[in-house]
């Protein structure tokens, strides 16, 4: 960090410098998030004399750890754009959304995202960018096999069987490896009318519905060899996505970035809502990254002005467009839904408002997610037990809850 704080006595008047630590969504200098933040800061500073913003862009691989270390040392940034907020909120280190944002800006967040950014019904995490998932299928492989897009689990099984008979390497790619098993698991649970929490928000990981979902998955896709040559617990999302863009996967669950990469490599992509037991799943998996304001610097008023500027349609859409992500506000979503330029994203935008998100507001979620990554691949092994695996995750979640 290179900036120094000015006006530290509460910061309601006089020049201040806000320190912002942000994640880099790019793959190199050409598409680094630094370019986005430079544009935002330039526009903000020109219209808000007396407030400077010093941005430090960090790798996604290390930013959460680095911000945690800053906070531990008593050197919290004013703003952090990272993957989670709950620990800081529980520790009383963050401003509430309503302490910073005008009512119009706060009300503009998609309701599902505002809820996902809340601890005990109070919003602390401001959604920065979002994504949701659809089932992707290779149109060429489906056409060659005379198949229609799946709507139910039985359709998936039938289509995968036909694709296997035609020699497709991964009829249905099922990445339950360490990279993102918690996402793949939740998508299937939603299709079986389950999920990680019940209607009251309490963990319900080893519910009857969830166990039945994974028993179906094991019996109907994994045991018959319809998921490819690699055990699901050893297949990471990145490898599954790479196989799809190489034309070796019939179906898998994907997000907007995969759509762009597949089309770039000449794969004709079909996308439908995630099938469920008897029809399309009741909702899709939604994923969000968060931005938050820390109390330590005392710059509540200036933070509010910056966030109000940041969440203008222009800035929200610019970031979503650059990285094939989804906007987090009603107004920006409406703009993208009415502009043919964004037609490839329309199905994802349609799914986002009703998407189900991880229980981000629980400090126990990090340990629960780690347990899902550890256990769910084992659930579908030849001698695996979905009931035992989900039971272990439930016990780990309960233990993490007690430690909150």
Short mmCIF file of C-alpha atoms in Angstrom, two decimals:
data_model
loop_
_atom_site.label_atom_id
_atom_site.label_comp_id
_atom_site.label_asym_id
_atom_site.label_seq_id
_atom_site.Cartn_x
_atom_site.Cartn_y
_atom_site.Cartn_z
CA UNK A 1 0.00 0.00 0.00
CA UNK A 2 1.41 3.34 -1.02
CA UNK A 3 -1.17 5.89 0.12
CA UNK A 4 -1.27 7.56 3.52
CA UNK A 5 -4.47 8.47 5.27
CA UNK A 6 -5.21 12.13 5.73
CA UNK A 7 -7.78 13.77 7.95
CA UNK A 8 -7.89 10.75 10.27
CA UNK A 9 -10.05 12.38 12.91
CA UNK A 10 -13.33 11.13 11.43
CA UNK A 11 -12.86 12.54 7.92
CA UNK A 12 -16.10 14.48 7.47
CA UNK A 13 -14.15 17.50 6.18
CA UNK A 14 -10.76 18.16 4.62
CA UNK A 15 -8.84 16.09 2.09
CA UNK A 16 -8.78 12.34 2.59
CA UNK A 17 -7.30 9.40 0.74
CA UNK A 18 -9.34 6.23 0.71
CA UNK A 19 -7.30 3.05 0.48
CA UNK A 20 -8.95 0.41 -1.69
CA UNK A 21 -7.70 -3.15 -2.10
CA UNK A 22 -9.27 -5.00 -5.05
CA UNK A 23 -8.99 -8.38 -6.70
CA UNK A 24 -7.66 -8.79 -10.21
CA UNK A 25 -10.12 -10.60 -12.49
CA UNK A 26 -7.81 -10.46 -15.50
CA UNK A 27 -5.39 -13.06 -16.81
CA UNK A 28 -2.51 -10.66 -17.45
CA UNK A 29 -1.56 -7.01 -18.05
CA UNK A 30 -3.82 -6.72 -21.11
CA UNK A 31 -7.04 -7.29 -19.17
CA UNK A 32 -5.98 -6.42 -15.62
CA UNK A 33 -8.67 -4.96 -13.38
CA UNK A 34 -6.27 -2.10 -12.76
CA UNK A 35 -7.58 -0.48 -15.97
CA UNK A 36 -11.15 -0.55 -14.69
CA UNK A 37 -10.23 0.95 -11.33
CA UNK A 38 -8.07 3.66 -12.94
CA UNK A 39 -11.08 4.77 -14.99
CA UNK A 40 -13.44 4.71 -12.00
CA UNK A 41 -11.03 6.62 -9.76
CA UNK A 42 -10.32 9.24 -12.41
CA UNK A 43 -14.03 9.91 -12.85
CA UNK A 44 -14.73 9.94 -9.13
CA UNK A 45 -11.87 12.23 -8.16
CA UNK A 46 -12.74 14.75 -10.88
CA UNK A 47 -16.27 15.07 -9.51
CA UNK A 48 -15.39 14.84 -5.80
CA UNK A 49 -12.63 17.35 -4.96
CA UNK A 50 -10.89 16.59 -1.69
CA UNK A 51 -11.31 12.81 -1.88
CA UNK A 52 -8.53 10.70 -3.39
CA UNK A 53 -8.64 6.93 -3.88
CA UNK A 54 -5.46 4.85 -3.75
CA UNK A 55 -6.08 1.45 -5.37
CA UNK A 56 -3.99 -1.66 -4.84
CA UNK A 57 -4.94 -4.55 -7.15
CA UNK A 58 -4.01 -7.99 -5.83
CA UNK A 59 -4.13 -11.55 -7.15
CA UNK A 60 -7.29 -13.54 -6.42
CA UNK A 61 -5.05 -16.29 -5.07
CA UNK A 62 -3.78 -14.16 -2.21
CA UNK A 63 -6.05 -11.16 -1.68
CA UNK A 64 -8.26 -12.67 1.04
CA UNK A 65 -5.23 -13.69 3.06
CA UNK A 66 -3.53 -10.32 2.54
CA UNK A 67 -6.58 -8.30 3.60
CA UNK A 68 -7.01 -10.50 6.67
CA UNK A 69 -3.39 -9.82 7.61
CA UNK A 70 -3.90 -6.06 7.22
CA UNK A 71 -6.93 -6.16 9.48
CA UNK A 72 -5.11 -8.30 12.05
CA UNK A 73 -2.28 -5.73 12.18
CA UNK A 74 -4.74 -2.88 12.72
CA UNK A 75 -4.10 -1.57 9.20
CA UNK A 76 -7.46 -2.27 7.57
CA UNK A 77 -8.02 -0.61 4.20
CA UNK A 78 -10.98 1.70 3.87
CA UNK A 79 -12.42 -0.54 1.14
CA UNK A 80 -11.81 -4.18 0.32
CA UNK A 81 -13.20 -6.06 -2.68
CA UNK A 82 -12.85 -9.72 -1.77
CA UNK A 83 -14.73 -13.03 -1.63
CA UNK A 84 -16.30 -12.80 1.83
CA UNK A 85 -17.36 -10.27 4.41
CA UNK A 86 -18.99 -12.18 7.29
CA UNK A 87 -15.98 -12.50 9.59
CA UNK A 88 -15.35 -8.75 9.45
CA UNK A 89 -19.02 -7.94 9.98
CA UNK A 90 -19.28 -10.26 13.00
CA UNK A 91 -16.19 -8.63 14.48
CA UNK A 92 -17.81 -5.18 14.20
CA UNK A 93 -15.23 -3.87 11.73
CA UNK A 94 -17.56 -2.91 8.86
CA UNK A 95 -20.02 -0.11 8.29
CA UNK A 96 -23.57 -1.21 7.60
CA UNK A 97 -24.83 -0.56 4.08
CA UNK A 98 -27.39 1.91 5.40
CA UNK A 99 -24.63 3.87 7.15
CA UNK A 100 -22.92 4.56 3.83
CA UNK A 101 -25.36 4.39 0.94
CA UNK A 102 -28.25 6.63 -0.08
CA UNK A 103 -31.56 4.78 0.12
CA UNK A 104 -31.87 4.81 -3.68
CA UNK A 105 -28.51 3.08 -4.14
CA UNK A 106 -29.11 0.51 -1.43
CA UNK A 107 -32.58 -0.30 -2.79
CA UNK A 108 -31.18 -0.79 -6.30
CA UNK A 109 -29.33 -4.00 -5.42
CA UNK A 110 -31.07 -7.14 -6.61
CA UNK A 111 -32.98 -8.35 -3.52
CA UNK A 112 -31.42 -11.82 -3.58
CA UNK A 113 -27.97 -10.25 -3.53
CA UNK A 114 -28.83 -7.81 -0.75
CA UNK A 115 -30.04 -10.76 1.30
CA UNK A 116 -26.89 -12.72 0.55
CA UNK A 117 -24.85 -9.73 1.76
CA UNK A 118 -26.57 -9.66 5.16
CA UNK A 119 -25.72 -10.91 8.64
CA UNK A 120 -28.71 -11.23 10.95
CA UNK A 121 -30.85 -9.36 8.39
CA UNK A 122 -28.45 -6.41 8.28
CA UNK A 123 -26.50 -5.78 5.08
CA UNK A 124 -22.75 -5.33 5.35
CA UNK A 125 -21.52 -6.92 2.13
CA UNK A 126 -22.16 -4.85 -0.99
CA UNK A 127 -22.41 -7.15 -4.02
CA UNK A 128 -19.73 -6.15 -6.50
CA UNK A 129 -20.32 -8.62 -9.30
CA UNK A 130 -22.37 -11.78 -9.72
CA UNK A 131 -22.69 -14.92 -11.78
CA UNK A 132 -25.15 -17.74 -12.12
CA UNK A 133 -25.01 -21.17 -13.72
CA UNK A 134 -26.79 -22.95 -16.54
CA UNK A 135 -26.42 -26.39 -18.04
CA UNK A 136 -24.24 -26.20 -21.14
CA UNK A 137 -24.37 -28.74 -23.93
CA UNK A 138 -22.39 -29.21 -27.14
CA UNK A 139 -24.90 -28.59 -29.94
CA UNK A 140 -22.85 -30.44 -32.55
CA UNK A 141 -22.57 -33.60 -30.46
CA UNK A 142 -26.28 -33.43 -29.60
CA UNK A 143 -27.28 -32.97 -33.23
CA UNK A 144 -25.12 -35.89 -34.33
CA UNK A 145 -26.82 -38.09 -31.74
CA UNK A 146 -30.31 -36.76 -32.55
CA UNK A 147 -30.79 -35.43 -29.02
CA UNK A 148 -32.85 -32.58 -27.60
CA UNK A 149 -31.72 -30.35 -24.73
CA UNK A 150 -32.40 -32.02 -21.34
CA UNK A 151 -35.13 -30.79 -19.00
CA UNK A 152 -35.03 -33.53 -16.32
CA UNK A 153 -32.49 -35.78 -14.67
CA UNK A 154 -33.79 -38.72 -16.68
CA UNK A 155 -33.14 -36.68 -19.84
CA UNK A 156 -29.56 -36.16 -18.69
CA UNK A 157 -29.14 -39.88 -18.11
CA UNK A 158 -30.62 -40.76 -21.50
CA UNK A 159 -28.60 -38.15 -23.36
CA UNK A 160 -25.40 -39.14 -21.59
CA UNK A 161 -25.99 -42.80 -22.45
CA UNK A 162 -26.40 -41.95 -26.13
CA UNK A 163 -23.30 -39.74 -26.11
CA UNK A 164 -21.22 -42.47 -24.47
CA UNK A 165 -22.31 -44.93 -27.16
CA UNK A 166 -20.99 -42.48 -29.76
CA UNK A 167 -17.61 -42.29 -28.03
CA UNK A 168 -17.88 -38.89 -26.32
CA UNK A 169 -15.13 -38.74 -23.68
CA UNK A 170 -17.19 -36.96 -21.01
CA UNK A 171 -20.92 -37.47 -21.68
CA UNK A 172 -21.59 -35.42 -18.53
CA UNK A 173 -18.58 -33.79 -16.87
CA UNK A 174 -19.03 -33.82 -13.08
CA UNK A 175 -16.28 -31.79 -11.37
CA UNK A 176 -16.41 -32.68 -7.68
CA UNK A 177 -12.71 -32.05 -7.15
CA UNK A 178 -11.19 -29.59 -4.70
CA UNK A 179 -11.51 -26.53 -6.92
CA UNK A 180 -15.28 -26.01 -6.71
CA UNK A 181 -17.09 -29.08 -5.42
CA UNK A 182 -19.28 -26.85 -3.26
CA UNK A 183 -20.75 -25.26 -6.41
CA UNK A 184 -21.36 -28.47 -8.35
CA UNK A 185 -22.92 -30.04 -5.27
CA UNK A 186 -25.30 -27.15 -4.67
CA UNK A 187 -26.47 -27.11 -8.29
CA UNK A 188 -27.54 -30.74 -8.03
CA UNK A 189 -29.14 -30.25 -4.61
CA UNK A 190 -31.28 -27.39 -5.94
CA UNK A 191 -32.46 -29.68 -8.73
CA UNK A 192 -33.63 -32.14 -6.09
CA UNK A 193 -35.59 -29.50 -4.15
CA UNK A 194 -32.89 -29.32 -1.50
CA UNK A 195 -29.93 -27.09 -0.73
CA UNK A 196 -27.54 -26.19 2.06
CA UNK A 197 -30.12 -24.44 4.26
CA UNK A 198 -33.81 -24.79 5.05
CA UNK A 199 -36.47 -22.11 4.64
CA UNK A 200 -35.48 -20.62 7.98
CA UNK A 201 -31.83 -20.27 7.00
CA UNK A 202 -30.49 -23.09 9.20
CA UNK A 203 -28.12 -25.68 7.76
CA UNK A 204 -29.96 -28.72 6.41
CA UNK A 205 -27.12 -30.41 4.57
CA UNK A 206 -27.95 -34.07 5.20
CA UNK A 207 -31.68 -33.74 4.51
CA UNK A 208 -33.55 -36.62 2.92
CA UNK A 209 -33.84 -34.64 -0.33
CA UNK A 210 -30.09 -34.04 -0.49
CA UNK A 211 -29.22 -37.66 0.22
CA UNK A 212 -31.66 -38.85 -2.44
CA UNK A 213 -30.15 -36.43 -4.97
CA UNK A 214 -26.65 -37.80 -4.57
CA UNK A 215 -27.87 -41.38 -4.51
CA UNK A 216 -29.52 -40.71 -7.88
CA UNK A 217 -26.35 -39.10 -9.18
CA UNK A 218 -24.17 -42.01 -8.08
CA UNK A 219 -26.53 -44.74 -9.32
CA UNK A 220 -27.56 -43.16 -12.63
CA UNK A 221 -24.53 -41.24 -13.85
CA UNK A 222 -21.38 -42.22 -11.99
CA UNK A 223 -21.75 -45.99 -11.57
CA UNK A 224 -22.69 -46.52 -15.28
CA UNK A 225 -19.59 -44.59 -16.37
CA UNK A 226 -21.42 -41.63 -17.89
CA UNK A 227 -19.18 -38.97 -16.33
CA UNK A 228 -15.97 -39.71 -18.20
CA UNK A 229 -12.66 -41.44 -17.54
CA UNK A 230 -11.76 -39.54 -14.37
CA UNK A 231 -13.34 -39.98 -10.96
CA UNK A 232 -15.48 -36.92 -10.18
CA UNK A 233 -13.55 -36.31 -6.97
CA UNK A 234 -10.37 -35.96 -9.03
CA UNK A 235 -11.87 -33.71 -11.72
CA UNK A 236 -11.55 -29.96 -11.14
CA UNK A 237 -13.74 -27.37 -12.82
CA UNK A 238 -10.90 -25.88 -14.84
CA UNK A 239 -10.06 -29.23 -16.44
CA UNK A 240 -13.74 -29.94 -17.14
CA UNK A 241 -14.14 -26.52 -18.77
CA UNK A 242 -11.02 -27.06 -20.89
CA UNK A 243 -12.37 -30.42 -22.08
CA UNK A 244 -15.67 -28.74 -23.03
CA UNK A 245 -13.94 -26.08 -25.11
CA UNK A 246 -11.97 -28.87 -26.81
CA UNK A 247 -15.23 -30.55 -27.85
CA UNK A 248 -14.80 -33.60 -25.59
CA UNK A 249 -17.74 -32.93 -23.22
CA UNK A 250 -21.40 -33.42 -24.01
CA UNK A 251 -22.88 -31.61 -21.00
CA UNK A 252 -21.74 -29.79 -17.87
CA UNK A 253 -22.76 -26.93 -15.61
CA UNK A 254 -21.15 -23.65 -16.61
CA UNK A 255 -21.08 -19.87 -16.24
CA UNK A 256 -20.79 -16.94 -18.68
CA UNK A 257 -16.99 -16.99 -18.96
CA UNK A 258 -17.11 -20.56 -20.28
CA UNK A 259 -19.62 -19.45 -22.91
CA UNK A 260 -17.20 -16.90 -24.33
CA UNK A 261 -14.23 -19.27 -24.31
CA UNK A 262 -16.18 -22.10 -25.96
CA UNK A 263 -17.40 -19.84 -28.73
CA UNK A 264 -13.90 -18.47 -29.23
CA UNK A 265 -12.72 -22.02 -29.89
CA UNK A 266 -15.57 -22.78 -32.27
CA UNK A 267 -17.77 -24.90 -29.99
CA UNK A 268 -21.47 -24.35 -30.64
CA UNK A 269 -23.02 -23.98 -27.19
CA UNK A 270 -26.56 -24.65 -26.04
CA UNK A 271 -27.68 -23.45 -22.61
CA UNK A 272 -30.74 -24.39 -20.55
CA UNK A 273 -31.73 -24.07 -16.87
CA UNK A 274 -30.30 -26.82 -14.71
CA UNK A 275 -32.62 -29.84 -15.03
CA UNK A 276 -34.25 -31.19 -11.91
CA UNK A 277 -35.90 -34.44 -10.93
CA UNK A 278 -39.16 -33.72 -12.76
CA UNK A 279 -38.39 -30.55 -14.71
CA UNK A 280 -36.11 -27.51 -14.60
CA UNK A 281 -34.65 -26.84 -11.13
CA UNK A 282 -36.57 -24.39 -8.96
CA UNK A 283 -33.60 -22.03 -8.99
CA UNK A 284 -30.03 -21.76 -10.16
CA UNK A 285 -26.83 -21.39 -8.18
CA UNK A 286 -25.80 -17.76 -7.79
CA UNK A 287 -22.29 -16.64 -6.87
CA UNK A 288 -21.20 -13.16 -5.81
CA UNK A 289 -18.06 -11.29 -4.84
CA UNK A 290 -18.24 -8.50 -2.31
CA UNK A 291 -16.99 -5.02 -1.59
CA UNK A 292 -17.15 -3.49 1.90
CA UNK A 293 -16.29 -0.41 3.91
CA UNK A 294 -14.13 -0.70 7.04
CA UNK A 295 -14.71 1.52 10.06
CA UNK A 296 -11.07 1.89 11.09
CA UNK A 297 -10.28 4.98 9.01
CA UNK A 298 -13.48 6.73 10.08
CA UNK A 299 -14.32 7.84 6.54
CA UNK A 300 -17.96 6.85 6.47
CA UNK A 301 -19.17 9.90 4.51
CA UNK A 302 -16.45 9.63 1.87
CA UNK A 303 -17.01 5.89 1.53
CA UNK A 304 -20.67 6.54 0.88
CA UNK A 305 -19.88 9.02 -1.87
CA UNK A 306 -17.46 6.59 -3.52
CA UNK A 307 -19.85 3.64 -3.37
CA UNK A 308 -22.70 5.76 -4.71
CA UNK A 309 -20.50 6.61 -7.70
CA UNK A 310 -19.20 3.06 -8.09
CA UNK A 311 -22.69 1.58 -8.34
CA UNK A 312 -23.81 3.84 -11.18
CA UNK A 313 -25.05 1.89 -14.20
CA UNK A 314 -22.04 2.95 -16.25
CA UNK A 315 -19.53 1.49 -13.82
CA UNK A 316 -21.51 -1.66 -12.97
CA UNK A 317 -22.03 -2.50 -16.64
CA UNK A 318 -18.43 -1.71 -17.60
CA UNK A 319 -17.04 -4.31 -15.20
CA UNK A 320 -19.65 -6.94 -16.00
CA UNK A 321 -19.08 -6.47 -19.72
CA UNK A 322 -15.30 -6.69 -19.46
CA UNK A 323 -15.31 -10.02 -17.63
CA UNK A 324 -18.57 -11.64 -18.83
CA UNK A 325 -20.10 -11.35 -15.38
CA UNK A 326 -23.54 -10.15 -14.32
CA UNK A 327 -24.57 -6.76 -12.87
CA UNK A 328 -25.72 -6.55 -9.27
CA UNK A 329 -28.32 -3.78 -9.57
CA UNK A 330 -31.85 -3.70 -10.94
CA UNK A 331 -31.20 -0.72 -13.18
CA UNK A 332 -28.00 -2.09 -14.74
CA UNK A 333 -29.68 -5.45 -15.30
CA UNK A 334 -32.55 -3.70 -17.08
CA UNK A 335 -30.12 -1.91 -19.38
CA UNK A 336 -28.34 -5.13 -20.34
CA UNK A 337 -31.61 -7.02 -20.79
CA UNK A 338 -32.80 -4.44 -23.34
CA UNK A 339 -29.55 -4.12 -25.31
CA UNK A 340 -28.98 -6.74 -28.06
CA UNK A 341 -25.24 -6.33 -27.49
CA UNK A 342 -25.66 -8.39 -24.33
CA UNK A 343 -27.96 -11.05 -25.82
CA UNK A 344 -25.49 -13.90 -25.00
CA UNK A 345 -25.98 -13.05 -21.31
CA UNK A 346 -29.77 -12.80 -21.34
CA UNK A 347 -30.41 -16.34 -20.11
CA UNK A 348 -28.02 -15.77 -17.21
CA UNK A 349 -29.62 -12.42 -16.40
CA UNK A 350 -33.03 -14.08 -16.42
CA UNK A 351 -31.85 -16.71 -13.93
CA UNK A 352 -30.06 -14.35 -11.52
CA UNK A 353 -32.97 -12.76 -9.56
CA UNK A 354 -34.25 -16.15 -8.39
CA UNK A 355 -30.84 -17.73 -7.87
CA UNK A 356 -29.88 -19.26 -4.55
CA UNK A 357 -26.59 -18.12 -3.03
CA UNK A 358 -24.19 -19.73 -0.63
CA UNK A 359 -24.82 -18.80 3.02
CA UNK A 360 -22.26 -15.99 2.77
CA UNK A 361 -23.51 -14.35 5.96
CA UNK A 362 -22.29 -17.22 8.14
CA UNK A 363 -18.72 -17.21 9.38
CA UNK A 364 -19.07 -21.01 9.44
CA UNK A 365 -19.42 -21.12 5.66
CA UNK A 366 -15.67 -21.23 4.96
CA UNK A 367 -15.24 -24.41 7.01
CA UNK A 368 -18.44 -25.90 5.61
CA UNK A 369 -17.29 -25.22 2.06
CA UNK A 370 -13.95 -26.88 2.80
CA UNK A 371 -15.77 -29.96 4.11
CA UNK A 372 -17.88 -30.13 0.95
CA UNK A 373 -14.72 -30.06 -1.16
CA UNK A 374 -13.24 -32.82 0.97
CA UNK A 375 -16.23 -35.16 1.08
CA UNK A 376 -18.53 -34.86 -1.92
CA UNK A 377 -16.24 -36.51 -4.43
CA UNK A 378 -16.04 -39.48 -2.07
CA UNK A 379 -19.83 -39.68 -1.93
CA UNK A 380 -20.00 -41.01 -5.50
CA UNK A 381 -17.00 -43.35 -5.41
CA UNK A 382 -17.77 -47.06 -6.07
CA UNK A 383 -17.84 -47.78 -2.33
CA UNK A 384 -18.98 -44.28 -1.38
CA UNK A 385 -22.07 -43.38 0.62
CA UNK A 386 -23.94 -40.13 -0.05
CA UNK A 387 -25.60 -40.41 3.35
CA UNK A 388 -22.28 -40.72 5.18
CA UNK A 389 -20.61 -37.98 3.15
CA UNK A 390 -23.43 -35.48 3.66
CA UNK A 391 -23.64 -36.47 7.32
CA UNK A 392 -19.95 -35.65 7.75
CA UNK A 393 -20.40 -32.25 6.11
CA UNK A 394 -23.41 -31.58 8.35
CA UNK A 395 -21.37 -32.41 11.46
CA UNK A 396 -18.53 -30.17 10.29
CA UNK A 397 -20.99 -27.34 9.64
CA UNK A 398 -22.51 -27.76 13.10
CA UNK A 399 -19.07 -27.66 14.69
CA UNK A 400 -18.21 -24.50 12.77
CA UNK A 401 -21.50 -22.96 13.91
CA UNK A 402 -20.67 -23.64 17.55
CA UNK A 403 -17.32 -21.90 17.10
CA UNK A 404 -18.86 -18.73 15.60
#
